[in-house]
Coordinates of C-alpha atoms and ligand atoms in Angstrom, one line a residue:
M124 CA 251.4 -54.1 -116.9
T125 CA 249.3 -56.1 -114.5
K126 CA 251.9 -58.2 -112.9
K127 CA 252.9 -57.1 -109.4
I128 CA 256.0 -57.5 -107.3
A129 CA 255.7 -57.7 -103.6
L130 CA 258.1 -55.6 -101.5
Q131 CA 258.9 -55.8 -97.8
G132 CA 261.4 -54.0 -95.6
I133 CA 263.0 -55.9 -92.7
L134 CA 264.2 -53.4 -90.1
F135 CA 266.7 -55.7 -88.3
D136 CA 270.4 -55.5 -87.7
K137 CA 270.9 -57.3 -84.4
K138 CA 273.0 -60.0 -86.0
S139 CA 275.6 -57.6 -87.3
S140 CA 279.0 -58.5 -86.0
F141 CA 280.8 -55.1 -86.5
L142 CA 278.4 -52.1 -86.8
Q143 CA 274.7 -51.5 -86.6
G144 CA 272.8 -49.4 -89.2
P145 CA 271.2 -51.7 -91.8
A146 CA 267.9 -51.6 -89.9
L147 CA 267.6 -48.0 -91.0
A148 CA 268.0 -48.9 -94.7
P149 CA 264.6 -49.8 -96.2
P150 CA 262.8 -46.4 -96.0
L151 CA 265.9 -44.8 -97.4
I152 CA 266.1 -47.1 -100.3
R153 CA 262.4 -46.4 -101.0
K154 CA 263.2 -42.7 -100.8
A155 CA 266.1 -43.0 -103.3
Y156 CA 263.8 -45.0 -105.7
H157 CA 261.3 -42.1 -105.7
S158 CA 264.1 -39.4 -106.0
A159 CA 263.3 -36.7 -108.5
S160 CA 266.9 -36.9 -109.6
A161 CA 266.1 -40.1 -111.5
N162 CA 263.2 -41.7 -113.4
Y163 CA 261.5 -45.1 -112.9
F164 CA 263.0 -46.8 -116.0
A165 CA 265.1 -49.9 -115.7
E166 CA 267.7 -50.4 -118.4
N167 CA 265.6 -53.1 -120.3
G168 CA 263.1 -50.3 -121.1
M169 CA 260.5 -51.4 -118.5
E170 CA 259.2 -48.6 -116.4
I171 CA 259.1 -49.7 -112.8
L172 CA 256.3 -47.4 -111.7
P173 CA 255.2 -47.3 -108.0
E174 CA 252.0 -49.1 -109.1
I175 CA 253.8 -52.3 -109.8
W176 CA 254.6 -52.8 -106.1
D177 CA 252.4 -54.8 -103.8
D178 CA 254.1 -52.9 -101.0
K179 CA 253.8 -54.8 -97.7
G180 CA 255.6 -52.0 -95.8
D181 CA 258.5 -52.0 -93.4
F182 CA 258.6 -54.3 -90.4
E183 CA 260.2 -53.6 -87.0
V184 CA 261.6 -56.9 -85.9
N185 CA 262.8 -57.6 -82.4
D186 CA 262.8 -61.4 -82.5
Y187 CA 264.9 -62.8 -85.3
F188 CA 262.6 -65.8 -85.8
D189 CA 259.6 -63.5 -86.5
I190 CA 261.1 -62.7 -89.9
E191 CA 260.1 -66.1 -91.3
K192 CA 256.5 -65.6 -90.2
I193 CA 256.3 -62.1 -91.6
T194 CA 257.8 -63.2 -94.9
L195 CA 255.5 -66.2 -95.2
K196 CA 252.5 -63.9 -94.8
N197 CA 253.9 -61.5 -97.4
L198 CA 254.4 -64.4 -99.9
E199 CA 250.7 -65.3 -99.7
S200 CA 249.7 -63.0 -102.6
G201 CA 251.8 -65.1 -104.9
A202 CA 253.8 -62.2 -106.3
P203 CA 257.6 -62.6 -106.4
L204 CA 259.0 -60.8 -103.3
I205 CA 261.9 -58.4 -102.9
S206 CA 263.0 -58.0 -99.3
L207 CA 265.0 -55.0 -98.3
G208 CA 267.4 -55.5 -95.3
G209 CA 268.5 -55.4 -92.8
D210 CA 271.7 -57.3 -92.2
H211 CA 272.4 -60.5 -94.1
S212 CA 271.3 -62.8 -91.2
I213 CA 267.7 -62.2 -92.5
S214 CA 268.3 -64.3 -95.6
Y215 CA 268.2 -67.5 -93.6
Q216 CA 264.7 -66.6 -92.3
L217 CA 263.7 -65.4 -95.8
L218 CA 264.8 -68.7 -97.4
K219 CA 262.9 -70.7 -94.7
A220 CA 259.7 -68.9 -95.8
H221 CA 260.5 -69.3 -99.5
Y222 CA 261.2 -73.0 -98.9
Q223 CA 257.7 -73.5 -97.6
R224 CA 256.3 -72.1 -100.8
F225 CA 258.7 -73.2 -103.5
G226 CA 260.7 -76.1 -101.9
A227 CA 264.5 -76.1 -102.3
V228 CA 265.7 -73.5 -104.8
D229 CA 268.9 -72.6 -106.5
I230 CA 270.5 -69.5 -105.0
L231 CA 272.7 -66.8 -106.6
H232 CA 274.5 -65.0 -103.8
I233 CA 276.5 -61.9 -104.6
D234 CA 278.7 -60.7 -101.7
A235 CA 282.3 -59.9 -100.6
H236 CA 281.9 -62.6 -98.0
A237 CA 280.8 -66.2 -98.2
D238 CA 278.8 -66.0 -95.0
L239 CA 279.4 -69.7 -94.4
Y240 CA 280.7 -69.6 -90.8
D241 CA 279.3 -72.4 -88.7
H242 CA 279.1 -69.9 -85.9
F243 CA 280.5 -66.4 -85.4
E244 CA 281.4 -64.9 -82.0
G245 CA 279.2 -67.6 -80.5
D246 CA 276.1 -67.0 -82.6
K247 CA 274.9 -69.5 -85.2
F248 CA 272.6 -66.9 -86.7
S249 CA 275.1 -64.1 -87.1
H250 CA 275.2 -62.3 -90.4
A251 CA 278.4 -64.2 -91.1
C252 CA 276.5 -67.5 -91.0
P253 CA 273.2 -67.5 -93.0
F254 CA 274.4 -69.7 -95.9
A255 CA 275.8 -72.3 -93.5
R256 CA 272.3 -72.5 -92.0
I257 CA 270.6 -72.5 -95.4
M258 CA 272.8 -75.4 -96.7
Q259 CA 272.6 -77.3 -93.5
D260 CA 268.8 -77.2 -93.6
R261 CA 268.9 -78.1 -97.3
L262 CA 266.9 -75.1 -98.3
A263 CA 268.9 -74.8 -101.5
N264 CA 269.7 -77.4 -104.2
R265 CA 272.6 -75.2 -105.4
L266 CA 274.4 -72.2 -104.0
V267 CA 276.5 -70.1 -106.4
Q268 CA 278.5 -67.2 -104.9
I269 CA 280.0 -64.3 -106.8
G270 CA 282.3 -61.5 -105.6
I271 CA 283.8 -63.4 -102.7
R272 CA 287.2 -62.0 -101.6
T273 CA 287.5 -62.9 -97.9
L274 CA 287.7 -66.7 -97.8
S275 CA 289.1 -68.1 -94.6
K276 CA 290.3 -71.7 -94.2
H277 CA 287.1 -72.5 -92.2
Q278 CA 284.9 -71.1 -94.9
L279 CA 286.7 -72.9 -97.7
A280 CA 286.1 -76.2 -95.7
Q281 CA 282.4 -75.2 -95.3
A282 CA 282.1 -74.5 -99.0
D283 CA 283.6 -77.9 -99.8
K284 CA 281.3 -79.7 -97.3
F285 CA 278.2 -78.1 -98.7
G286 CA 279.3 -78.2 -102.4
V287 CA 279.1 -74.4 -102.8
E288 CA 280.2 -73.1 -106.2
I289 CA 282.3 -70.0 -105.6
I290 CA 283.4 -67.6 -108.2
E291 CA 286.0 -65.6 -106.3
M292 CA 286.4 -61.9 -107.1
K293 CA 290.0 -62.6 -108.2
D294 CA 288.7 -65.0 -110.9
F295 CA 285.6 -63.0 -111.9
D296 CA 285.1 -62.6 -115.6
T297 CA 282.2 -60.5 -116.8
K298 CA 281.9 -62.6 -120.0
Q299 CA 281.4 -65.8 -118.0
Q300 CA 278.2 -65.7 -116.1
P301 CA 276.9 -68.7 -114.1
A302 CA 274.3 -70.7 -115.9
F303 CA 271.1 -71.8 -114.2
Q304 CA 268.5 -74.3 -115.3
N305 CA 266.0 -73.7 -112.6
P306 CA 264.4 -70.6 -111.1
I307 CA 266.6 -68.8 -108.6
Y308 CA 266.5 -66.9 -105.4
L309 CA 268.9 -63.9 -105.6
S310 CA 270.6 -62.6 -102.5
L311 CA 272.4 -59.4 -102.9
D312 CA 274.8 -58.1 -100.3
I313 CA 275.7 -54.5 -101.2
D314 CA 279.3 -55.0 -99.9
A315 CA 279.9 -57.1 -103.0
L316 CA 280.4 -53.8 -104.7
D317 CA 283.8 -52.1 -104.3
P318 CA 283.6 -49.5 -101.4
A319 CA 284.4 -46.9 -104.0
F320 CA 280.9 -47.5 -105.5
A321 CA 279.0 -48.2 -102.3
P322 CA 280.6 -46.7 -99.2
G323 CA 277.4 -47.2 -97.2
V324 CA 278.2 -50.7 -95.9
S325 CA 279.5 -51.9 -92.5
H326 CA 282.4 -53.9 -94.0
H327 CA 284.5 -52.0 -96.6
E328 CA 286.3 -54.8 -98.5
P329 CA 288.4 -53.3 -101.3
G330 CA 288.7 -54.9 -104.7
G331 CA 285.0 -55.6 -105.4
L332 CA 282.6 -55.4 -108.3
S333 CA 281.8 -52.2 -110.0
T334 CA 278.1 -51.1 -110.1
R335 CA 278.2 -51.8 -113.9
E336 CA 279.5 -55.4 -113.4
L337 CA 276.8 -56.1 -110.8
I338 CA 274.1 -54.8 -113.0
H339 CA 275.5 -56.9 -115.8
I340 CA 275.2 -60.0 -113.7
I341 CA 271.6 -59.3 -112.9
Q342 CA 270.8 -58.5 -116.6
S343 CA 272.5 -61.8 -117.7
I344 CA 270.1 -63.9 -115.6
K345 CA 268.1 -66.1 -118.0
V346 CA 265.8 -67.9 -115.6
P347 CA 262.9 -66.6 -113.4
I348 CA 263.7 -65.0 -110.1
I349 CA 261.3 -66.3 -107.5
G350 CA 262.5 -63.9 -104.7
A351 CA 265.4 -61.6 -103.9
D352 CA 266.9 -59.7 -101.1
I353 CA 269.0 -56.5 -101.0
V354 CA 270.9 -56.4 -97.7
E355 CA 273.7 -54.7 -95.7
Y356 CA 273.2 -51.2 -96.9
N357 CA 274.3 -49.1 -93.8
P358 CA 273.0 -45.5 -94.1
K359 CA 275.3 -44.5 -91.1
R360 CA 278.3 -45.1 -93.4
D361 CA 276.9 -43.5 -96.6
I362 CA 278.1 -40.4 -98.4
N363 CA 275.5 -38.1 -100.0
D364 CA 273.0 -41.1 -100.1
M365 CA 275.0 -42.6 -103.0
T366 CA 274.7 -46.1 -101.7
A367 CA 270.9 -45.6 -101.2
M368 CA 270.8 -44.6 -104.9
V369 CA 272.8 -47.7 -105.9
S370 CA 270.5 -49.9 -103.8
A371 CA 267.4 -48.4 -105.4
K372 CA 268.9 -48.8 -108.9
L373 CA 269.6 -52.5 -108.1
M374 CA 266.0 -52.9 -106.8
K375 CA 264.7 -51.5 -110.1
E376 CA 266.9 -53.8 -112.2
V377 CA 265.9 -56.9 -110.1
A378 CA 262.3 -56.0 -110.4
A379 CA 262.6 -55.5 -114.2
K380 CA 264.3 -58.9 -114.5
M381 CA 261.6 -60.5 -112.4
L382 CA 258.9 -59.0 -114.8
E383 CA 260.9 -59.9 -117.9
M384 CA 261.3 -63.5 -117.0
S385 CA 257.7 -64.0 -115.8
T386 CA 256.1 -63.0 -119.1
Ligands
MN254 MN1 276.7 -61.0 -96.6
MN255 MN1 279.2 -59.1 -97.2

């Protein structure tokens, strides 16, 4: 296997509205990925060995707007990039960088929250707002959201305004996966999972996806994934590193899908 996948960690949680902690996540997800308790195989039979990573390292970020520059540089090698967060605000900056390389893309966004607030507690760049910014700047042709279970009137109006396709958690059916025609960017907020499966997040929103359902969504993707992020893992809330392990497993499954669809 010669194809590489780029990996970067964004140590940033200053746009979190409730708790801090996701800035600590990237090294702990890497550690869980290397854990002797598991092997490197993804479920499609591909071995996601350490050699497949073009690992750019973890980046301490003070200025939110630096994330775009860092990401743009890490996209230079041409390998698809997985970004480990960090809070979800980073996705707006990640998408700005991807836009410069790929143009507007289709996005699959999996989350308990739509993150479509025009502003939140006076901040337009809050982790509650990235997809409002992304749609406003026309960085995406299409935004499909899955797992949502916290829609407010304002966010429903925002979804309507931007033409966001939302599969709410209450309507979610494992047998009906969204169909894409074009390559996608995948944005994965760990709180899409039920807190029973992933307690290490800032916002425990009951009634979410099981780990199996989330893996099934990833495995059902039939188009190339040009980039992905795994965000909002908060180690301060974790129990026995179980959410680190879930994040690492998802990282392997996303990497395997990236490799599978690029061959
Ligand atoms: Mn989110
Ligand atoms: Mn969320």
